[in-house]
Short mmCIF file of C-alpha atoms and ligand atoms in Angstrom, two decimals:
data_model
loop_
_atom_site.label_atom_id
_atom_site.label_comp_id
_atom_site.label_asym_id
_atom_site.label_seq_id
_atom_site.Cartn_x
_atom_site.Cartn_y
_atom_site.Cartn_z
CA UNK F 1 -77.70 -142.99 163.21
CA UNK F 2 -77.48 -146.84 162.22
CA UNK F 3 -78.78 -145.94 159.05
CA UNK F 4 -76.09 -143.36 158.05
CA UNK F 5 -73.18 -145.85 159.71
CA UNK F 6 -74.57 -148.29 156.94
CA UNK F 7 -74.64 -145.93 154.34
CA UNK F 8 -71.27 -144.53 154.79
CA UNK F 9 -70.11 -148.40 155.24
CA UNK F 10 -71.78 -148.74 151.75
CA UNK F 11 -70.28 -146.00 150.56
CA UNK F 12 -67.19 -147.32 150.99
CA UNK F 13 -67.88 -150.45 149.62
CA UNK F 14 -68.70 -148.80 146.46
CA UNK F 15 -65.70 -146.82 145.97
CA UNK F 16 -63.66 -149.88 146.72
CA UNK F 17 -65.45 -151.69 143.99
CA UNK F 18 -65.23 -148.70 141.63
CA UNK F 19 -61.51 -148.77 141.94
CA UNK F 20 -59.81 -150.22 138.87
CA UNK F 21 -57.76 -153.34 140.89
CA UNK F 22 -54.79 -153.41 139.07
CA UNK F 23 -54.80 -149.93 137.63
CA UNK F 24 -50.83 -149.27 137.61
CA UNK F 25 -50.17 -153.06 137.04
CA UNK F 26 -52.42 -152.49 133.97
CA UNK F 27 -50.83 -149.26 132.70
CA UNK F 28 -47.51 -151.14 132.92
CA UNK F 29 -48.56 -154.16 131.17
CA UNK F 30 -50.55 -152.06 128.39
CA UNK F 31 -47.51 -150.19 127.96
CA UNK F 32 -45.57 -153.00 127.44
CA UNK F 33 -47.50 -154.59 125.03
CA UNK F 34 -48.17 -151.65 122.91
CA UNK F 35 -44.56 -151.11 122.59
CA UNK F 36 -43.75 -154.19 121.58
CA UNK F 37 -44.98 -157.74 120.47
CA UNK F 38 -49.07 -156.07 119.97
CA UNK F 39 -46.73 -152.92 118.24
CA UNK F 40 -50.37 -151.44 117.35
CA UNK F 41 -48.51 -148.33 115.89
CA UNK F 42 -47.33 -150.05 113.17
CA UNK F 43 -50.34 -149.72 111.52
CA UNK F 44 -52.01 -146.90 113.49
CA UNK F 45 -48.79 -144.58 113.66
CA UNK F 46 -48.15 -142.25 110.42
CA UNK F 47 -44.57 -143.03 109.09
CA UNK F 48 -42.53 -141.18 107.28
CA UNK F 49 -41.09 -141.68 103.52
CA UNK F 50 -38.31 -143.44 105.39
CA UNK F 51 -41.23 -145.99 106.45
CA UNK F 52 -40.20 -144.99 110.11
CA UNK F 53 -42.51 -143.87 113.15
CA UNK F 54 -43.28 -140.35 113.21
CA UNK F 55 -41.74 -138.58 116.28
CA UNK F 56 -44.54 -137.21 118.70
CA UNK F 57 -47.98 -138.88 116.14
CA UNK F 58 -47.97 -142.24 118.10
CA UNK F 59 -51.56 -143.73 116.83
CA UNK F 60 -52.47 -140.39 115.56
CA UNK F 61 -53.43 -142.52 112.28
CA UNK F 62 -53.65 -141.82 108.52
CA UNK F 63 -51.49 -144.31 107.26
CA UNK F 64 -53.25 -145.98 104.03
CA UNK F 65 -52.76 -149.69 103.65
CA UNK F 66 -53.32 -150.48 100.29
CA UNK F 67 -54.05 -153.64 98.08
CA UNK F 68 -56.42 -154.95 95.22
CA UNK F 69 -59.56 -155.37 97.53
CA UNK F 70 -59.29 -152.75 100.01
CA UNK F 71 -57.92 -149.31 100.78
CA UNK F 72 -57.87 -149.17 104.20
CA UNK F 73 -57.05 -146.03 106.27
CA UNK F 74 -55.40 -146.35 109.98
CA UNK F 75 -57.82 -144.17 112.32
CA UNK F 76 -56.66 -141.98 114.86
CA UNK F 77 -56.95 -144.07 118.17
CA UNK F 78 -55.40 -141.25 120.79
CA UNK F 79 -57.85 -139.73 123.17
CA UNK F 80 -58.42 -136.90 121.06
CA UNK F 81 -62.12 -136.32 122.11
CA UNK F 82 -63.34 -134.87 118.31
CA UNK F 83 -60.70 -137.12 115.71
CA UNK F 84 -59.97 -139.44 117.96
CA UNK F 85 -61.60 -142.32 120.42
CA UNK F 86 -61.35 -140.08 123.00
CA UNK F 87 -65.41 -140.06 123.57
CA UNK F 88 -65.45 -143.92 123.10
CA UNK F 89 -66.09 -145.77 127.08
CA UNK F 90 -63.17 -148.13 127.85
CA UNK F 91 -66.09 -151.22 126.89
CA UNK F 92 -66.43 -149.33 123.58
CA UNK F 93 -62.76 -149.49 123.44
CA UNK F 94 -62.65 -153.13 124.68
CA UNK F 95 -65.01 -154.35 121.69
CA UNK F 96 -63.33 -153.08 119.02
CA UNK F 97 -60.72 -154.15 119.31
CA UNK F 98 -61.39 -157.66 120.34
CA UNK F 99 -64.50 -158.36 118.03
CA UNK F 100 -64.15 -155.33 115.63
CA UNK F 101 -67.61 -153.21 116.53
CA UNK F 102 -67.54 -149.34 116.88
CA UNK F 103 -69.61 -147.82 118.97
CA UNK F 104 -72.39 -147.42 115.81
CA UNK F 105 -72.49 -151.14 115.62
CA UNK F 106 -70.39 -150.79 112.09
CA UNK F 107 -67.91 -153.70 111.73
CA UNK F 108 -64.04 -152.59 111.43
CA UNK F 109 -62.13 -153.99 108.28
CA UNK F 110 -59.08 -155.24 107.66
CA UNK F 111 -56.05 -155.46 108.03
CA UNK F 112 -57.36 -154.88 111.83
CA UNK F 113 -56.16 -158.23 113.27
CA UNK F 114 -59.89 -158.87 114.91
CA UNK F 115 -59.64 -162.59 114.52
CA UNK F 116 -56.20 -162.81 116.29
CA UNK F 117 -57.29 -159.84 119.03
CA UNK F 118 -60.01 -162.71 119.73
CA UNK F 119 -57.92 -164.43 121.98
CA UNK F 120 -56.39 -161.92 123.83
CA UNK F 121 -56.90 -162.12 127.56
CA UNK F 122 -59.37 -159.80 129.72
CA UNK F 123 -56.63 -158.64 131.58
CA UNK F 124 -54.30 -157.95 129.05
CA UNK F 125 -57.37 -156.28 126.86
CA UNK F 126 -57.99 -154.10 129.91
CA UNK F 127 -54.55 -153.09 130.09
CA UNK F 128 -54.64 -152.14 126.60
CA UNK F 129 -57.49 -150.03 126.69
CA UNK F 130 -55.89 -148.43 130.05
CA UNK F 131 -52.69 -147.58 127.96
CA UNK F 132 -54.52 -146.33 124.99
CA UNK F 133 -55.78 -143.86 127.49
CA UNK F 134 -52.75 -141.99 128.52
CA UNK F 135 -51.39 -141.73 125.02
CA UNK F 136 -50.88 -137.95 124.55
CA UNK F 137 -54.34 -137.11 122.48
CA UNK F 138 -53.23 -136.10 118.62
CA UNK F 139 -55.94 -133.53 116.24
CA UNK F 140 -55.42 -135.75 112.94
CA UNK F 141 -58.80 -136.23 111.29
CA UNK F 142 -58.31 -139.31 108.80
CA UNK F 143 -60.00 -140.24 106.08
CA UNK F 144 -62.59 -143.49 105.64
CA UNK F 145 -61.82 -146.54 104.08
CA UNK F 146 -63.19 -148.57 101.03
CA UNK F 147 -63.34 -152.15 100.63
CA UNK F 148 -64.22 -153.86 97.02
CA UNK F 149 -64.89 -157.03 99.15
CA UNK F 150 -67.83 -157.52 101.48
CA UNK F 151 -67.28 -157.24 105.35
CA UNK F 152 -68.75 -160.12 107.85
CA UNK F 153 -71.78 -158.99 109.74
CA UNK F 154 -69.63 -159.89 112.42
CA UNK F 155 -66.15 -161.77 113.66
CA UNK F 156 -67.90 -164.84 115.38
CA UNK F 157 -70.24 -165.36 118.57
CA UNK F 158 -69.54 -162.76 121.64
CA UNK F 159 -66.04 -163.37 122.91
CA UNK F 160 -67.54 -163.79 126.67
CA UNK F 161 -64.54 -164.34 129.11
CA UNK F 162 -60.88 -165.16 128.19
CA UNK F 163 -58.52 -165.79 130.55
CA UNK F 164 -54.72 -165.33 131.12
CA UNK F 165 -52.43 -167.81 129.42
CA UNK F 166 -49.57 -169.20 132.25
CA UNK F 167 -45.91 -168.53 131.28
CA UNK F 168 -45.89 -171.84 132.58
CA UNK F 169 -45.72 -173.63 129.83
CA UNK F 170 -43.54 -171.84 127.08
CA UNK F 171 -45.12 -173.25 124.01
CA UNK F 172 -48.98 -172.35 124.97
CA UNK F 173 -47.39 -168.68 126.08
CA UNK F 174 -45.32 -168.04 123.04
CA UNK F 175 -48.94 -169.26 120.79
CA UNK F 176 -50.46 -166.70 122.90
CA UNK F 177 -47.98 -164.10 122.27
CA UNK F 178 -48.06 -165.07 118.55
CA UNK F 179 -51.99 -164.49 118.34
CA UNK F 180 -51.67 -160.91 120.13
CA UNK F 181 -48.98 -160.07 118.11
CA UNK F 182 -50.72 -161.45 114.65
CA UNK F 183 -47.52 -162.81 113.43
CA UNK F 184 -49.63 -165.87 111.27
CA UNK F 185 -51.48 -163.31 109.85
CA UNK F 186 -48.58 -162.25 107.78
CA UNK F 187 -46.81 -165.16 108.08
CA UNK F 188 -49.31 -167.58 106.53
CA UNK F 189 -50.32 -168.29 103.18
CA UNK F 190 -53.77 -167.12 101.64
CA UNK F 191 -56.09 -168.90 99.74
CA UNK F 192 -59.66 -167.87 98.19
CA UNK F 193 -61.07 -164.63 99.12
CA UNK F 194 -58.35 -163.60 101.57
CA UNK F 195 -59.17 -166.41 103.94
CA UNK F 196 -55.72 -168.08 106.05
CA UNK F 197 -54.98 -171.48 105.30
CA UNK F 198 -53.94 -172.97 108.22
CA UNK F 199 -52.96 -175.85 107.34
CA UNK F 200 -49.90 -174.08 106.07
CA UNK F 201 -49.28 -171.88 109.16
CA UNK F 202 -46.30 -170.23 109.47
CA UNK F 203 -45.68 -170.40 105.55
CA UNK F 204 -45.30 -167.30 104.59
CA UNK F 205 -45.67 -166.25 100.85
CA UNK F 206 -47.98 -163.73 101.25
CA UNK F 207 -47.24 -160.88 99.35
CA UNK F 208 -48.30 -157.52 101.72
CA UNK F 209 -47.71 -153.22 101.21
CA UNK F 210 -44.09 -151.83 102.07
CA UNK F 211 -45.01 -148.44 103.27
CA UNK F 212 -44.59 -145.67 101.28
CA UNK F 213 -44.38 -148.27 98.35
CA UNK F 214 -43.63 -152.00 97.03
CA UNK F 215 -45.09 -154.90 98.18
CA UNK F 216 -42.54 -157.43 99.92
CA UNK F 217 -42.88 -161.28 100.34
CA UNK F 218 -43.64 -162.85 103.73
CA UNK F 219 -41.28 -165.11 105.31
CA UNK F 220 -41.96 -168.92 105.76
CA UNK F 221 -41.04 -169.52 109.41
CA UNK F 222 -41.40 -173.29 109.34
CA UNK F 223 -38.54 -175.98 109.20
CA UNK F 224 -39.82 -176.24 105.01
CA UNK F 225 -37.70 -173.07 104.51
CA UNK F 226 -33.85 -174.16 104.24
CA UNK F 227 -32.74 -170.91 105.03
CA UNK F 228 -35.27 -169.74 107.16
CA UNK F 229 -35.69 -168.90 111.34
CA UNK F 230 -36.50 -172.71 111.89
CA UNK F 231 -32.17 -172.96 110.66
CA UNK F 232 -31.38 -170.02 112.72
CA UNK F 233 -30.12 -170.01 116.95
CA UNK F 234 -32.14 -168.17 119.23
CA UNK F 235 -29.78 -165.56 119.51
CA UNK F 236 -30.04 -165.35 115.69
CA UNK F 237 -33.61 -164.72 115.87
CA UNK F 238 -33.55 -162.21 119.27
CA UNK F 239 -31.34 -159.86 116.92
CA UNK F 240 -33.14 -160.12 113.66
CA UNK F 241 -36.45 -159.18 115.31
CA UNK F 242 -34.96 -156.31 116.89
CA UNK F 243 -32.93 -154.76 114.49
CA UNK F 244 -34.22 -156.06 111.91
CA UNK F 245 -31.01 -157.47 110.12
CA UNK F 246 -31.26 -161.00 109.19
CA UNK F 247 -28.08 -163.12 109.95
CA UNK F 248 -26.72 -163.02 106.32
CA UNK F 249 -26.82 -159.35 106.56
CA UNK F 250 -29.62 -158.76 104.82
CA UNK F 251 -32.44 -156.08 105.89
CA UNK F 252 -36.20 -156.73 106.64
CA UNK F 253 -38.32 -153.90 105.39
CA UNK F 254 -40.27 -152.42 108.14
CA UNK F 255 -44.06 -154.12 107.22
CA UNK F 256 -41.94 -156.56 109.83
CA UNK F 257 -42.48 -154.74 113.17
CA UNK F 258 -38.96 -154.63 114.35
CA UNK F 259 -39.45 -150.90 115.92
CA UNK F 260 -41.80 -151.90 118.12
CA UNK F 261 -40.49 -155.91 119.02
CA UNK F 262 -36.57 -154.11 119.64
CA UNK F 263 -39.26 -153.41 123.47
CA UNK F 264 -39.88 -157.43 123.99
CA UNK F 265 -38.58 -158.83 126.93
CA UNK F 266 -36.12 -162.20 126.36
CA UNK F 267 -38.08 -164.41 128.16
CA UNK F 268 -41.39 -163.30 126.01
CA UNK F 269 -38.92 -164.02 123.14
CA UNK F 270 -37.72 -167.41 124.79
CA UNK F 271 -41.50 -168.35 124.74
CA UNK F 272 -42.42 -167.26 121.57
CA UNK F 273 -39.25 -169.17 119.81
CA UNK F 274 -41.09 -172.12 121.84
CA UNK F 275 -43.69 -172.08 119.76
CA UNK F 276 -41.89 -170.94 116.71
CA UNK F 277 -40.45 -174.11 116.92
CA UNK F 278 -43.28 -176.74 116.57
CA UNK F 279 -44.18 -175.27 113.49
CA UNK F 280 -44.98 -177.71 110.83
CA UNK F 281 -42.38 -177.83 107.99
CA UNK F 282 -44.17 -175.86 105.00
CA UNK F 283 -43.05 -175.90 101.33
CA UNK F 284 -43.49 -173.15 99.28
C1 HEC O 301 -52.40 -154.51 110.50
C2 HEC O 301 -52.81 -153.15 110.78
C3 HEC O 301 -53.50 -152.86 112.10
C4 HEC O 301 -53.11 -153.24 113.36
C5 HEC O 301 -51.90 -154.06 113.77
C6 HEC O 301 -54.08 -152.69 114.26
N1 HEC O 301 -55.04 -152.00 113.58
FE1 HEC O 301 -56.65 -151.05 114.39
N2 HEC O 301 -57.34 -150.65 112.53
C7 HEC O 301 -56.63 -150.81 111.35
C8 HEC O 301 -57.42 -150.29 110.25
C9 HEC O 301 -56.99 -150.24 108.80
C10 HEC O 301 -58.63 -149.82 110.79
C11 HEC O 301 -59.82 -149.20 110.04
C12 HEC O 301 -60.60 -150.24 109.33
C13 HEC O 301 -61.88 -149.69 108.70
O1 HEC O 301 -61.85 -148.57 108.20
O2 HEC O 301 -62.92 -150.38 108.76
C14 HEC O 301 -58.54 -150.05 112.24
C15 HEC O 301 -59.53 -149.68 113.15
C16 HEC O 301 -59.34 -149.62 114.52
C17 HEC O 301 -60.28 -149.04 115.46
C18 HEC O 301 -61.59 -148.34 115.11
C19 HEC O 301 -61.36 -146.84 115.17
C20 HEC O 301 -62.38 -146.00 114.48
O3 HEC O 301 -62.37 -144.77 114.71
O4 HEC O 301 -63.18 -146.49 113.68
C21 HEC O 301 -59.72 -149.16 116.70
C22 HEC O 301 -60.30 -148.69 118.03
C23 HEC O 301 -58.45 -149.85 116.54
N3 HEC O 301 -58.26 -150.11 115.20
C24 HEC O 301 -57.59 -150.12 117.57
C25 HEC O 301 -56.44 -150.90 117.42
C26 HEC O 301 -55.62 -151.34 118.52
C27 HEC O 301 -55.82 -150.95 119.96
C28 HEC O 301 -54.63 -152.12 117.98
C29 HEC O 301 -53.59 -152.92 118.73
C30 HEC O 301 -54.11 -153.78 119.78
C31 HEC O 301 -54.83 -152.16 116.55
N4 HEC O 301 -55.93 -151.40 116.25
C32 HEC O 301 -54.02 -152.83 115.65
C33 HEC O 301 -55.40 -151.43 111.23
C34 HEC O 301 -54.71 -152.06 112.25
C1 HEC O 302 -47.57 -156.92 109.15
C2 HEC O 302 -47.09 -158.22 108.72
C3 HEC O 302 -46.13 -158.96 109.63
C4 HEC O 302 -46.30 -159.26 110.96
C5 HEC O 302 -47.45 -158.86 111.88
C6 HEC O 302 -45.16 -160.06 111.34
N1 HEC O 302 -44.33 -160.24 110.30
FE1 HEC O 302 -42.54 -161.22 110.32
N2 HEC O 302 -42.18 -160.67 108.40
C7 HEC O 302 -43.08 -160.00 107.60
C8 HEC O 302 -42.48 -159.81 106.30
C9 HEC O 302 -43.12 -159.11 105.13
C10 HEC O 302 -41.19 -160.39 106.35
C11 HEC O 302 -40.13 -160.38 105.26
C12 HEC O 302 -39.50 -159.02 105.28
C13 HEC O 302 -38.48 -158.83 104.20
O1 HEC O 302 -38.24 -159.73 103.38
O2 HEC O 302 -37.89 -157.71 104.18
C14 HEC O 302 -41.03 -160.91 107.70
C15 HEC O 302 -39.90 -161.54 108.18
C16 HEC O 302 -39.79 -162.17 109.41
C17 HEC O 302 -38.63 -162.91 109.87
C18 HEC O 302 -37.36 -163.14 109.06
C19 HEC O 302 -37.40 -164.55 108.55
C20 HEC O 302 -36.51 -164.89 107.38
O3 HEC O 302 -36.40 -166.08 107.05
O4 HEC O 302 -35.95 -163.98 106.77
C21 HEC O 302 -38.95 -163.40 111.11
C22 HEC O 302 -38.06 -164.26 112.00
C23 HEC O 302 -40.28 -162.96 111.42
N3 HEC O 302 -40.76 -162.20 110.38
C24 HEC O 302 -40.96 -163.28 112.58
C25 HEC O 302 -42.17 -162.70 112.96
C26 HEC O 302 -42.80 -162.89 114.26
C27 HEC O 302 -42.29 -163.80 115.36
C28 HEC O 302 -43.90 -162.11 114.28
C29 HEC O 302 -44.88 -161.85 115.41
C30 HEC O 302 -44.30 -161.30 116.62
C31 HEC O 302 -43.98 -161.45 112.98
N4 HEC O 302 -42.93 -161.84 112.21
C32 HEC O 302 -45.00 -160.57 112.62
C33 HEC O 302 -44.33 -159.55 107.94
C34 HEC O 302 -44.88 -159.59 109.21
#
């Protein structure tokens, strides 16, 4: 009698433990970042010539991403169990995309923004993988792709723990939002083999794919550009990066995410102008 009281207590104690904690808070918060600063899809969603988001092919894959050392093919990353990561566990999930192993222990390439997705929180990563999840499962099987340029055996030391950044302090929050949403990937200037130089963050000049076709020239963010963001209100910048229309009139090609960062809430975008802000000036 004792003996099964304790053992149903246990019981109970398990299931409480097996219970994701925050499991609608999560679904929420993946949601929200997928649709809109982290904007995944716009390089795991087939677009059309138009360069738009296919209607009902969210992260079905197959887009190619195309430059001198690399052609790189977006996999499908729906739960589709066969062409898919639908058979992947959510830790399987969790590691690629924060230190760029599959499940085989091969290393993902680029573009995949590994090094930035290092710094994403454990909560937010969880709610990431938990929104990946309930994205409606797509049959696309993609093709591989083929790099000219050797891939690291890995992206650095075992992430370990990361914790949540406080919207406490605006500038730390709006880095934080930067690095999840790789926008100094694009936004800085390369120099040998690829590599970032950050000591010219935020300068722009890179030249990257326009999807179907055309390459396009990064912008430099920084105070260096006379004509650039650092020049612009906030309002100014809130409407360019949602519709995508600069305040001369002119149009950003879609290689800028404005689809998917139209979804980001003003005071994300109050914290991320924060840091846009303290960007160093940057000639180029
Ligand atoms: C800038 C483009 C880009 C962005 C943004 C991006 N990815 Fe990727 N991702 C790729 C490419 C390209 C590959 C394949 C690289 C290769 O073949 O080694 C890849 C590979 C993957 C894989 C491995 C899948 C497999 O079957 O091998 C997963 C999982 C993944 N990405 C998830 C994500 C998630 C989740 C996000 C958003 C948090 C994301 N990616 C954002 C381009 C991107
Ligand atoms: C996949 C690469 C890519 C990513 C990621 C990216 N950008 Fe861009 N961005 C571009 C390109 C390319 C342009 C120039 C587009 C054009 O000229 O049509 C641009 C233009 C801009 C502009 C217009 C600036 C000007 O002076 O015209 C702003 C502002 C901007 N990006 C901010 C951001 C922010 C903030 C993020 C992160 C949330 C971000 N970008 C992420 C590629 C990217």
């Amino acid at each position: 009698m004792r003996v099964g009281v304790l053992a149903g207590l246990a019981a109970i104690v398990v299931m409480a433990l097996a219970m994701p904690v925050r499991a609608e808070g999560d679904l929420e918060r993946g949601n929200y970042l997928l649709n809109s600063i982290v904007a995944c899809g716009n390089c795991h969603t087939p677009k059309g010539p138009d360069g738009k988001a296919i209607a009902g092919q969210a992260l079905a894959g197959g887009t190619v991403i195309e430059v001198p050392v690399f052609r790189a093919v977006a996999p499908n990353i729906t739960p589709d169990k066969e062409t898919g990561i639908g058979a992947w566990t959510d830790a399987q999930i969790a590691l690629a995309i924060r230190e760029g192993k599959r499940p085989d222990g091969s290393i993902i390439g680029p573009p995949m923004p590994v090094e930035f997705y290092r710094s994403m929180s454990d909560n937010d990563l969880r709610a990431i993988v938990a929104a990946l999840r309930k994205v409606p499962p797509v049959v696309n099987k993609v093709g591989k792709s083929t790099y000219k340029i050797p891939l690291p055996p890995a992206y650095g030391p075992p992430v370990g723990r990361v914790a949540d950044v406080g919207r406490g302090n605006p500038v730390a929050y709006g880095g934080y939002l930067a690095d999840i949403g790789h926008c100094m990937e694009c936004h800085t200037p390369v120099i040998d083999k690829g590599r970032l130089d950050m000591t010219r963050v935020g300068g722009g000049g890179r030249e990257l794919p326009v999807f179907p076709a055309g390459t396009v020239i990064s912008a430099n963010l920084t105070p260096g550009n006379p004509a650039g963001f650092a020049h612009w209100t906030n309002a100014q910048f809130k409407e360019t990066m949602r519709t995508g229309i600069r305040p001369d009139g002119r149009a950003l090609v879609r290689t800028m995410a404005f689809d998917w960062y139209k979804n980001i809430k003003d005071g994300d975008m109050n914290a991320l102008i924060a840091y846009l802000r303290t960007l160093k000036p940057v000639k180029n």
